[in-house]
């Protein structure tokens, strides 16, 4: 069950994705460096988060596909197919978790390292456009991540005064990841279009 405060935050996050005017959309250009305190909160909480919910990324990955027709198309799934039963799709989430582990633990959320890694990852996704990939999937996935993080924190994080700050720290990290991935994706797509390589949105 979501905590009252976190439920409001997640619903607010959903409203930005729906395009509410004046709201800072996930992955928007209005993304600055992550504050040191936010970085430290996420880095310190990462092991405990996965200890309390080992299936964190699996849950978010499956939920996001249920909300995205483009990702279903990319993996050849039918609209009514259960994503958790698609073997090729379910093979991906451990790699997604490893990527976040690299950003958070190995890179310690260093601004330059994270930007380069995310832009490179975003650039690779241009190869999947022909299979139906749409970069809006990242927004959906990271909202699902925010939901699962909220739910997980509510099960064990007893410091209610600090919980809102912790949740916002995770959301800032998610927002930064999407922003840099989308930058790499857009720039690579532009280069390919300029060079005459056909791609679609």
mmCIF file of C-alpha atoms in Angstrom:
data_model
loop_
_atom_site.group_PDB
_atom_site.id
_atom_site.type_symbol
_atom_site.label_atom_id
_atom_site.label_comp_id
_atom_site.label_asym_id
_atom_site.label_seq_id
_atom_site.Cartn_x
_atom_site.Cartn_y
_atom_site.Cartn_z
ATOM 1 C CA UNK A 1 0.000 0.000 0.000
ATOM 2 C CA UNK A 2 1.365 3.398 -0.965
ATOM 3 C CA UNK A 3 1.908 5.970 1.751
ATOM 4 C CA UNK A 4 -0.403 8.974 1.502
ATOM 5 C CA UNK A 5 2.387 11.408 0.706
ATOM 6 C CA UNK A 6 4.058 9.184 -1.862
ATOM 7 C CA UNK A 7 0.767 8.499 -3.590
ATOM 8 C CA UNK A 8 0.321 12.224 -4.168
ATOM 9 C CA UNK A 9 3.868 12.508 -5.519
ATOM 10 C CA UNK A 10 3.453 9.622 -7.945
ATOM 11 C CA UNK A 11 0.135 10.965 -9.184
ATOM 12 C CA UNK A 12 1.817 14.328 -9.687
ATOM 13 C CA UNK A 13 4.533 12.565 -11.659
ATOM 14 C CA UNK A 14 1.914 10.899 -13.847
ATOM 15 C CA UNK A 15 0.282 14.249 -14.538
ATOM 16 C CA UNK A 16 3.552 15.673 -15.864
ATOM 17 C CA UNK A 17 3.835 12.809 -18.321
ATOM 18 C CA UNK A 18 0.287 13.443 -19.473
ATOM 19 C CA UNK A 19 1.524 16.907 -20.404
ATOM 20 C CA UNK A 20 0.143 19.206 -17.742
ATOM 21 C CA UNK A 21 1.111 22.727 -18.766
ATOM 22 C CA UNK A 22 3.888 24.295 -16.731
ATOM 23 C CA UNK A 23 4.984 21.055 -15.066
ATOM 24 C CA UNK A 24 8.607 19.841 -15.282
ATOM 25 C CA UNK A 25 8.263 16.780 -17.507
ATOM 26 C CA UNK A 26 10.459 13.755 -16.843
ATOM 27 C CA UNK A 27 13.428 13.846 -19.168
ATOM 28 C CA UNK A 28 12.891 17.527 -19.982
ATOM 29 C CA UNK A 29 15.703 19.961 -20.730
ATOM 30 C CA UNK A 30 15.210 21.554 -17.294
ATOM 31 C CA UNK A 31 17.561 19.100 -15.595
ATOM 32 C CA UNK A 32 20.546 20.261 -13.591
ATOM 33 C CA UNK A 33 23.240 18.372 -11.670
ATOM 34 C CA UNK A 34 21.997 16.110 -8.898
ATOM 35 C CA UNK A 35 22.680 17.634 -5.486
ATOM 36 C CA UNK A 36 25.356 15.885 -3.427
ATOM 37 C CA UNK A 37 22.889 15.117 -0.646
ATOM 38 C CA UNK A 38 20.475 13.477 -3.088
ATOM 39 C CA UNK A 39 23.316 11.394 -4.515
ATOM 40 C CA UNK A 40 24.400 10.258 -1.066
ATOM 41 C CA UNK A 41 20.863 9.291 -0.074
ATOM 42 C CA UNK A 42 20.412 7.112 -3.162
ATOM 43 C CA UNK A 43 23.887 5.550 -2.946
ATOM 44 C CA UNK A 44 23.440 4.678 0.725
ATOM 45 C CA UNK A 45 19.932 3.297 0.259
ATOM 46 C CA UNK A 46 20.585 1.203 -2.869
ATOM 47 C CA UNK A 47 21.705 -2.018 -1.057
ATOM 48 C CA UNK A 48 18.900 -1.835 1.493
ATOM 49 C CA UNK A 49 16.331 -1.117 -1.214
ATOM 50 C CA UNK A 50 17.238 -4.260 -3.159
ATOM 51 C CA UNK A 51 17.496 -6.295 0.025
ATOM 52 C CA UNK A 52 13.906 -5.407 0.890
ATOM 53 C CA UNK A 53 12.636 -5.793 -2.682
ATOM 54 C CA UNK A 54 14.941 -8.025 -4.782
ATOM 55 C CA UNK A 55 12.401 -7.937 -7.635
ATOM 56 C CA UNK A 56 12.316 -4.134 -7.792
ATOM 57 C CA UNK A 57 13.404 -3.918 -11.429
ATOM 58 C CA UNK A 58 11.441 -6.953 -12.538
ATOM 59 C CA UNK A 59 8.224 -5.464 -11.148
ATOM 60 C CA UNK A 60 8.823 -2.061 -12.752
ATOM 61 C CA UNK A 61 9.900 -3.618 -16.057
ATOM 62 C CA UNK A 62 6.770 -5.762 -16.306
ATOM 63 C CA UNK A 63 4.450 -2.941 -15.239
ATOM 64 C CA UNK A 64 5.926 -0.557 -17.805
ATOM 65 C CA UNK A 65 5.346 -2.967 -20.684
ATOM 66 C CA UNK A 66 1.720 -3.295 -19.624
ATOM 67 C CA UNK A 67 1.389 0.462 -20.224
ATOM 68 C CA UNK A 68 3.405 0.723 -23.452
ATOM 69 C CA UNK A 69 2.232 -0.521 -26.835
ATOM 70 C CA UNK A 70 5.555 0.472 -28.405
ATOM 71 C CA UNK A 71 7.615 -1.775 -26.149
ATOM 72 C CA UNK A 72 5.217 -4.650 -26.787
ATOM 73 C CA UNK A 73 5.657 -4.081 -30.517
ATOM 74 C CA UNK A 74 9.442 -3.967 -30.121
ATOM 75 C CA UNK A 75 9.428 -7.408 -28.503
ATOM 76 C CA UNK A 76 6.767 -8.841 -30.799
ATOM 77 C CA UNK A 77 4.148 -9.103 -28.061
ATOM 78 C CA UNK A 78 0.424 -9.037 -28.661
ATOM 79 C CA UNK A 79 -1.542 -6.215 -27.031
ATOM 80 C CA UNK A 80 -3.187 -8.635 -24.604
ATOM 81 C CA UNK A 81 -0.071 -10.681 -23.936
ATOM 82 C CA UNK A 82 1.236 -10.809 -20.378
ATOM 83 C CA UNK A 83 4.759 -9.277 -20.502
ATOM 84 C CA UNK A 84 5.950 -11.520 -17.663
ATOM 85 C CA UNK A 85 5.346 -14.536 -19.906
ATOM 86 C CA UNK A 86 7.472 -13.193 -22.766
ATOM 87 C CA UNK A 87 10.891 -14.799 -22.388
ATOM 88 C CA UNK A 88 12.877 -12.363 -24.546
ATOM 89 C CA UNK A 89 11.375 -9.372 -22.748
ATOM 90 C CA UNK A 90 12.007 -10.745 -19.264
ATOM 91 C CA UNK A 91 15.666 -11.401 -20.082
ATOM 92 C CA UNK A 92 16.293 -7.638 -20.220
ATOM 93 C CA UNK A 93 15.472 -6.427 -16.712
ATOM 94 C CA UNK A 94 18.638 -7.848 -15.047
ATOM 95 C CA UNK A 95 20.699 -5.787 -17.519
ATOM 96 C CA UNK A 96 18.655 -2.702 -16.597
ATOM 97 C CA UNK A 97 19.355 -3.326 -12.919
ATOM 98 C CA UNK A 98 23.052 -3.785 -13.671
ATOM 99 C CA UNK A 99 23.065 -0.468 -15.542
ATOM 100 C CA UNK A 100 21.611 1.378 -12.551
ATOM 101 C CA UNK A 101 24.049 -0.421 -10.248
ATOM 102 C CA UNK A 102 26.874 0.853 -12.431
ATOM 103 C CA UNK A 103 25.556 4.426 -12.320
ATOM 104 C CA UNK A 104 24.841 4.460 -8.593
ATOM 105 C CA UNK A 105 27.529 2.262 -7.036
ATOM 106 C CA UNK A 106 30.428 2.069 -9.480
ATOM 107 C CA UNK A 107 30.164 5.634 -10.786
ATOM 108 C CA UNK A 108 28.847 7.028 -7.491
ATOM 109 C CA UNK A 109 26.453 9.158 -9.579
ATOM 110 C CA UNK A 110 29.346 11.262 -10.848
ATOM 111 C CA UNK A 111 27.756 13.859 -13.146
ATOM 112 C CA UNK A 112 30.110 13.439 -16.109
ATOM 113 C CA UNK A 113 30.302 9.652 -15.921
ATOM 114 C CA UNK A 114 26.532 9.309 -15.621
ATOM 115 C CA UNK A 115 25.915 11.692 -18.503
ATOM 116 C CA UNK A 116 28.310 9.843 -20.816
ATOM 117 C CA UNK A 117 26.992 6.398 -19.882
ATOM 118 C CA UNK A 118 23.355 7.420 -20.293
ATOM 119 C CA UNK A 119 23.912 9.247 -23.573
ATOM 120 C CA UNK A 120 25.708 6.189 -24.922
ATOM 121 C CA UNK A 121 22.877 3.926 -23.780
ATOM 122 C CA UNK A 122 20.298 6.235 -25.332
ATOM 123 C CA UNK A 123 22.209 6.320 -28.620
ATOM 124 C CA UNK A 124 22.115 2.527 -28.850
ATOM 125 C CA UNK A 125 18.330 2.544 -28.733
ATOM 126 C CA UNK A 126 18.147 4.236 -32.135
ATOM 127 C CA UNK A 127 18.830 0.756 -33.539
ATOM 128 C CA UNK A 128 15.458 -0.387 -32.187
ATOM 129 C CA UNK A 129 13.320 2.263 -33.891
ATOM 130 C CA UNK A 130 12.680 -0.010 -36.866
ATOM 131 C CA UNK A 131 11.263 -2.597 -34.449
ATOM 132 C CA UNK A 132 8.766 -0.115 -33.013
ATOM 133 C CA UNK A 133 10.717 1.421 -30.135
ATOM 134 C CA UNK A 134 9.604 4.862 -28.937
ATOM 135 C CA UNK A 135 11.649 6.813 -26.391
ATOM 136 C CA UNK A 136 8.469 7.651 -24.467
ATOM 137 C CA UNK A 137 8.825 4.168 -22.997
ATOM 138 C CA UNK A 138 11.601 5.480 -20.758
ATOM 139 C CA UNK A 139 9.174 7.914 -19.146
ATOM 140 C CA UNK A 140 6.720 5.110 -18.474
ATOM 141 C CA UNK A 141 9.398 2.792 -17.104
ATOM 142 C CA UNK A 142 10.821 5.358 -14.720
ATOM 143 C CA UNK A 143 7.369 6.299 -13.428
ATOM 144 C CA UNK A 144 6.876 2.595 -12.720
ATOM 145 C CA UNK A 145 10.255 2.610 -10.974
ATOM 146 C CA UNK A 146 9.121 5.562 -8.860
ATOM 147 C CA UNK A 147 5.979 3.660 -7.888
ATOM 148 C CA UNK A 148 7.888 0.546 -6.845
ATOM 149 C CA UNK A 149 10.475 2.598 -4.945
ATOM 150 C CA UNK A 150 7.664 4.394 -3.104
ATOM 151 C CA UNK A 151 5.953 1.128 -2.234
ATOM 152 C CA UNK A 152 9.207 -0.477 -1.115
ATOM 153 C CA UNK A 153 10.248 2.435 1.086
ATOM 154 C CA UNK A 154 6.842 2.383 2.741
ATOM 155 C CA UNK A 155 7.430 -1.217 3.841
ATOM 156 C CA UNK A 156 10.628 -0.616 5.796
ATOM 157 C CA UNK A 157 11.701 3.045 5.878
ATOM 158 C CA UNK A 158 10.390 4.099 9.273
ATOM 159 C CA UNK A 159 11.692 7.678 9.334
ATOM 160 C CA UNK A 160 8.554 9.378 8.011
ATOM 161 C CA UNK A 161 10.132 12.833 8.216
ATOM 162 C CA UNK A 162 13.011 11.757 5.965
ATOM 163 C CA UNK A 163 11.034 9.548 3.564
ATOM 164 C CA UNK A 164 9.818 12.418 1.308
ATOM 165 C CA UNK A 165 13.396 13.614 0.835
ATOM 166 C CA UNK A 166 14.511 10.079 0.011
ATOM 167 C CA UNK A 167 11.765 9.625 -2.575
ATOM 168 C CA UNK A 168 12.549 12.955 -4.222
ATOM 169 C CA UNK A 169 16.229 11.996 -4.380
ATOM 170 C CA UNK A 170 15.354 8.834 -6.313
ATOM 171 C CA UNK A 171 13.061 10.774 -8.627
ATOM 172 C CA UNK A 172 15.845 13.262 -9.376
ATOM 173 C CA UNK A 173 18.135 10.388 -10.320
ATOM 174 C CA UNK A 174 15.456 8.868 -12.565
ATOM 175 C CA UNK A 175 14.829 12.223 -14.217
ATOM 176 C CA UNK A 176 18.536 12.722 -14.892
ATOM 177 C CA UNK A 177 18.923 9.251 -16.377
ATOM 178 C CA UNK A 178 15.999 9.775 -18.767
ATOM 179 C CA UNK A 179 17.203 13.240 -19.740
ATOM 180 C CA UNK A 180 20.695 12.075 -20.703
ATOM 181 C CA UNK A 181 19.460 8.932 -22.440
ATOM 182 C CA UNK A 182 17.048 10.987 -24.502
ATOM 183 C CA UNK A 183 19.827 13.435 -25.399
ATOM 184 C CA UNK A 184 21.979 10.590 -26.728
ATOM 185 C CA UNK A 185 19.008 9.109 -28.553
ATOM 186 C CA UNK A 186 17.979 12.382 -30.218
ATOM 187 C CA UNK A 187 21.496 13.400 -31.230
ATOM 188 C CA UNK A 188 22.264 10.005 -32.747
ATOM 189 C CA UNK A 189 18.956 9.961 -34.585
ATOM 190 C CA UNK A 190 19.670 13.434 -36.003
ATOM 191 C CA UNK A 191 23.091 12.323 -37.238
ATOM 192 C CA UNK A 192 21.639 9.282 -38.951
ATOM 193 C CA UNK A 193 18.913 11.331 -40.594
ATOM 194 C CA UNK A 194 21.524 13.818 -41.789
ATOM 195 C CA UNK A 195 23.556 10.959 -43.236
ATOM 196 C CA UNK A 196 20.509 9.591 -45.011
ATOM 197 C CA UNK A 197 19.775 6.688 -42.673
ATOM 198 C CA UNK A 198 16.010 6.249 -42.423
ATOM 199 C CA UNK A 199 14.515 6.235 -38.933
ATOM 200 C CA UNK A 200 11.070 6.845 -37.518
ATOM 201 C CA UNK A 201 9.874 8.424 -34.278
#
